[in-house]
Amino acid sequence: GNIEFLIMTIGGVVFFTLLLVTGNTMAIAVRERTAELAVLKTVGFTDRAVLLLVLGESVLIALQGGVLGVLLAKGAAPGLANALPGMTFYLAPQQLAGGVALALLVGVLAGALPALSAMRLRVVDALRRV
C-alpha cells in the first residue's frame, strides 16, 4: 500500500547501482592510463593536479549523462501524459535541477577513490608496470 516508499526504495537501489557502475568505470580508466598519469607526473604535474584531472573527468562524464537523462525525461513527459489518460506527468524545474545535482554527486563520489589512487601513484611503480 505504500507506493511512495516502494518508489523511493527502487530509486535508492538504482542510484547505488549507478554509483557502483560509474566507480568501476573510473577505476578501470585510471588503471588503463597508469603510464600516462606517470608521464604527467614526470613532466611536472602535481599530485593535486592529477587528482583534479581524474575527478574532473568523472564529474564531466556523469554530468553529460545526467543532462542527457534530464532532457530525455523532459521530452518524454508529454508523450507519457498522452499515452496514459488520467495520469499527469510534469517535471518542475526544481526536479530537473535535482536530477543534474544527483548526477554531479555521482560523479564526485564515483571519481573520488580512483582520483586518490591516481594522486598517490608513484612514477617509478607506474612505469615499471608498462
PDB file of C-alpha atoms in Angstrom, residues 1-126:
ATOM      1  CA  GLY A   1       0.000   0.000   0.000  1.00  0.00           C
ATOM      2  CA  ASN A   2       2.878   2.453   0.488  1.00  0.00           C
ATOM      3  CA  ILE A   3       3.720   3.303  -3.118  1.00  0.00           C
ATOM      4  CA  GLU A   4       5.938   6.263  -2.191  1.00  0.00           C
ATOM      5  CA  PHE A   5       8.193   4.036  -0.066  1.00  0.00           C
ATOM      6  CA  LEU A   6       8.381   1.471  -2.858  1.00  0.00           C
ATOM      7  CA  ILE A   7       9.353   4.066  -5.445  1.00  0.00           C
ATOM      8  CA  MET A   8      11.946   5.645  -3.129  1.00  0.00           C
ATOM      9  CA  THR A   9      13.447   2.227  -2.374  1.00  0.00           C
ATOM     10  CA  ILE A  10      13.716   1.331  -6.042  1.00  0.00           C
ATOM     11  CA  GLY A  11      15.205   4.768  -6.745  1.00  0.00           C
ATOM     12  CA  GLY A  12      17.781   4.269  -3.997  1.00  0.00           C
ATOM     13  CA  VAL A  13      18.781   0.872  -5.348  1.00  0.00           C
ATOM     14  CA  VAL A  14      19.122   2.306  -8.855  1.00  0.00           C
ATOM     15  CA  PHE A  15      21.217   5.213  -7.517  1.00  0.00           C
ATOM     16  CA  PHE A  16      23.523   2.859  -5.610  1.00  0.00           C
ATOM     17  CA  THR A  17      23.927   0.594  -8.651  1.00  0.00           C
ATOM     18  CA  LEU A  18      24.677   3.618 -10.819  1.00  0.00           C
ATOM     19  CA  LEU A  19      27.296   4.718  -8.318  1.00  0.00           C
ATOM     20  CA  LEU A  20      28.972   1.287  -8.407  1.00  0.00           C
ATOM     21  CA  VAL A  21      28.979   1.129 -12.218  1.00  0.00           C
ATOM     22  CA  THR A  22      30.373   4.645 -12.558  1.00  0.00           C
ATOM     23  CA  GLY A  23      33.025   3.998  -9.917  1.00  0.00           C
ATOM     24  CA  ASN A  24      34.084   0.791 -11.647  1.00  0.00           C
ATOM     25  CA  THR A  25      34.330   2.607 -14.978  1.00  0.00           C
ATOM     26  CA  MET A  26      36.540   5.302 -13.487  1.00  0.00           C
ATOM     27  CA  ALA A  27      38.720   2.741 -11.694  1.00  0.00           C
ATOM     28  CA  ILE A  28      39.299   0.899 -14.977  1.00  0.00           C
ATOM     29  CA  ALA A  29      40.028   4.177 -16.776  1.00  0.00           C
ATOM     30  CA  VAL A  30      42.690   5.090 -14.207  1.00  0.00           C
ATOM     31  CA  ARG A  31      44.186   1.597 -14.267  1.00  0.00           C
ATOM     32  CA  GLU A  32      44.436   1.624 -18.068  1.00  0.00           C
ATOM     33  CA  ARG A  33      46.099   5.043 -18.063  1.00  0.00           C
ATOM     34  CA  THR A  34      48.661   4.401 -15.379  1.00  0.00           C
ATOM     35  CA  ALA A  35      51.566   5.102 -17.736  1.00  0.00           C
ATOM     36  CA  GLU A  36      50.021   8.350 -18.962  1.00  0.00           C
ATOM     37  CA  LEU A  37      49.468   9.522 -15.397  1.00  0.00           C
ATOM     38  CA  ALA A  38      53.077   8.693 -14.578  1.00  0.00           C
ATOM     39  CA  VAL A  39      54.263  10.731 -17.559  1.00  0.00           C
ATOM     40  CA  LEU A  40      52.125  13.661 -16.430  1.00  0.00           C
ATOM     41  CA  LYS A  41      53.735  13.498 -13.014  1.00  0.00           C
ATOM     42  CA  THR A  42      57.177  13.201 -14.613  1.00  0.00           C
ATOM     43  CA  VAL A  43      56.751  16.379 -16.661  1.00  0.00           C
ATOM     44  CA  GLY A  44      55.722  18.354 -13.591  1.00  0.00           C
ATOM     45  CA  PHE A  45      52.040  17.843 -12.817  1.00  0.00           C
ATOM     46  CA  THR A  46      51.491  17.911  -9.083  1.00  0.00           C
ATOM     47  CA  ASP A  47      49.604  15.246  -7.191  1.00  0.00           C
ATOM     48  CA  ARG A  48      46.747  17.702  -6.731  1.00  0.00           C
ATOM     49  CA  ALA A  49      46.599  18.438 -10.478  1.00  0.00           C
ATOM     50  CA  VAL A  50      46.377  14.718 -11.280  1.00  0.00           C
ATOM     51  CA  LEU A  51      43.662  14.307  -8.649  1.00  0.00           C
ATOM     52  CA  LEU A  52      41.669  17.182 -10.139  1.00  0.00           C
ATOM     53  CA  LEU A  53      42.092  15.859 -13.704  1.00  0.00           C
ATOM     54  CA  VAL A  54      40.692  12.434 -12.823  1.00  0.00           C
ATOM     55  CA  LEU A  55      37.944  13.886 -10.638  1.00  0.00           C
ATOM     56  CA  GLY A  56      37.060  16.399 -13.347  1.00  0.00           C
ATOM     57  CA  GLU A  57      36.789  13.618 -15.917  1.00  0.00           C
ATOM     58  CA  SER A  58      34.452  11.674 -13.655  1.00  0.00           C
ATOM     59  CA  VAL A  59      32.260  14.700 -12.993  1.00  0.00           C
ATOM     60  CA  LEU A  60      32.161  15.616 -16.689  1.00  0.00           C
ATOM     61  CA  ILE A  61      31.091  12.116 -17.733  1.00  0.00           C
ATOM     62  CA  ALA A  62      28.415  11.963 -15.020  1.00  0.00           C
ATOM     63  CA  LEU A  63      27.199  15.472 -15.854  1.00  0.00           C
ATOM     64  CA  GLN A  64      26.833  14.618 -19.537  1.00  0.00           C
ATOM     65  CA  GLY A  65      24.797  11.540 -18.671  1.00  0.00           C
ATOM     66  CA  GLY A  66      22.687  13.457 -16.162  1.00  0.00           C
ATOM     67  CA  VAL A  67      21.889  16.306 -18.545  1.00  0.00           C
ATOM     68  CA  LEU A  68      21.038  13.843 -21.314  1.00  0.00           C
ATOM     69  CA  GLY A  69      18.775  11.891 -18.951  1.00  0.00           C
ATOM     70  CA  VAL A  70      17.011  15.031 -17.743  1.00  0.00           C
ATOM     71  CA  LEU A  71      16.452  16.229 -21.314  1.00  0.00           C
ATOM     72  CA  LEU A  72      15.081  12.834 -22.348  1.00  0.00           C
ATOM     73  CA  ALA A  73      12.773  12.755 -19.326  1.00  0.00           C
ATOM     74  CA  LYS A  74      11.548  16.275 -20.069  1.00  0.00           C
ATOM     75  CA  GLY A  75      10.885  15.314 -23.683  1.00  0.00           C
ATOM     76  CA  ALA A  76       9.138  12.051 -22.784  1.00  0.00           C
ATOM     77  CA  ALA A  77       6.765  13.543 -20.196  1.00  0.00           C
ATOM     78  CA  PRO A  78       4.199  14.930 -22.691  1.00  0.00           C
ATOM     79  CA  GLY A  79       4.192  11.666 -24.637  1.00  0.00           C
ATOM     80  CA  LEU A  80       3.592   9.673 -21.469  1.00  0.00           C
ATOM     81  CA  ALA A  81       0.775  12.008 -20.464  1.00  0.00           C
ATOM     82  CA  ASN A  82      -0.891  11.471 -23.845  1.00  0.00           C
ATOM     83  CA  ALA A  83      -0.377   7.701 -23.796  1.00  0.00           C
ATOM     84  CA  LEU A  84      -1.798   7.288 -20.293  1.00  0.00           C
ATOM     85  CA  PRO A  85      -5.025   9.262 -19.985  1.00  0.00           C
ATOM     86  CA  GLY A  86      -5.885  10.340 -16.498  1.00  0.00           C
ATOM     87  CA  MET A  87      -2.210  10.474 -15.449  1.00  0.00           C
ATOM     88  CA  THR A  88      -0.302  13.742 -15.109  1.00  0.00           C
ATOM     89  CA  PHE A  89       3.386  13.885 -15.935  1.00  0.00           C
ATOM     90  CA  TYR A  90       5.058  17.171 -15.132  1.00  0.00           C
ATOM     91  CA  LEU A  91       8.676  17.788 -14.278  1.00  0.00           C
ATOM     92  CA  ALA A  92       9.209  21.008 -12.364  1.00  0.00           C
ATOM     93  CA  PRO A  93      12.450  22.938 -12.886  1.00  0.00           C
ATOM     94  CA  GLN A  94      13.457  22.048  -9.319  1.00  0.00           C
ATOM     95  CA  GLN A  95      13.167  18.355 -10.149  1.00  0.00           C
ATOM     96  CA  LEU A  96      15.266  18.797 -13.287  1.00  0.00           C
ATOM     97  CA  ALA A  97      17.906  20.689 -11.310  1.00  0.00           C
ATOM     98  CA  GLY A  98      17.804  17.949  -8.665  1.00  0.00           C
ATOM     99  CA  GLY A  99      18.497  15.339 -11.343  1.00  0.00           C
ATOM    100  CA  VAL A 100      21.535  17.257 -12.564  1.00  0.00           C
ATOM    101  CA  ALA A 101      22.705  17.742  -8.953  1.00  0.00           C
ATOM    102  CA  LEU A 102      22.414  13.991  -8.342  1.00  0.00           C
ATOM    103  CA  ALA A 103      24.479  13.380 -11.479  1.00  0.00           C
ATOM    104  CA  LEU A 104      27.176  15.699 -10.131  1.00  0.00           C
ATOM    105  CA  LEU A 105      27.093  13.874  -6.795  1.00  0.00           C
ATOM    106  CA  VAL A 106      27.507  10.530  -8.568  1.00  0.00           C
ATOM    107  CA  GLY A 107      30.474  11.943 -10.499  1.00  0.00           C
ATOM    108  CA  VAL A 108      32.210  13.173  -7.368  1.00  0.00           C
ATOM    109  CA  LEU A 109      31.545  10.027  -5.327  1.00  0.00           C
ATOM    110  CA  ALA A 110      32.462   7.642  -8.137  1.00  0.00           C
ATOM    111  CA  GLY A 111      35.622   9.507  -9.036  1.00  0.00           C
ATOM    112  CA  ALA A 112      36.935  10.084  -5.522  1.00  0.00           C
ATOM    113  CA  LEU A 113      38.693   6.731  -4.952  1.00  0.00           C
ATOM    114  CA  PRO A 114      40.199   6.422  -8.461  1.00  0.00           C
ATOM    115  CA  ALA A 115      41.363  10.043  -8.238  1.00  0.00           C
ATOM    116  CA  LEU A 116      43.012   9.401  -4.877  1.00  0.00           C
ATOM    117  CA  SER A 117      44.761   6.319  -6.240  1.00  0.00           C
ATOM    118  CA  ALA A 118      45.976   8.331  -9.236  1.00  0.00           C
ATOM    119  CA  MET A 119      47.232  11.043  -6.904  1.00  0.00           C
ATOM    120  CA  ARG A 120      49.154   8.556  -4.751  1.00  0.00           C
ATOM    121  CA  LEU A 121      50.671   6.834  -7.780  1.00  0.00           C
ATOM    122  CA  ARG A 122      54.459   6.704  -7.678  1.00  0.00           C
ATOM    123  CA  VAL A 123      56.123   7.332 -11.021  1.00  0.00           C
ATOM    124  CA  VAL A 124      58.651   4.504 -10.655  1.00  0.00           C
ATOM    125  CA  ASP A 125      55.995   1.927  -9.790  1.00  0.00           C
ATOM    126  CA  ALA A 126      53.697   3.091 -12.582  1.00  0.00           C
TER     127      ALA A 126
END
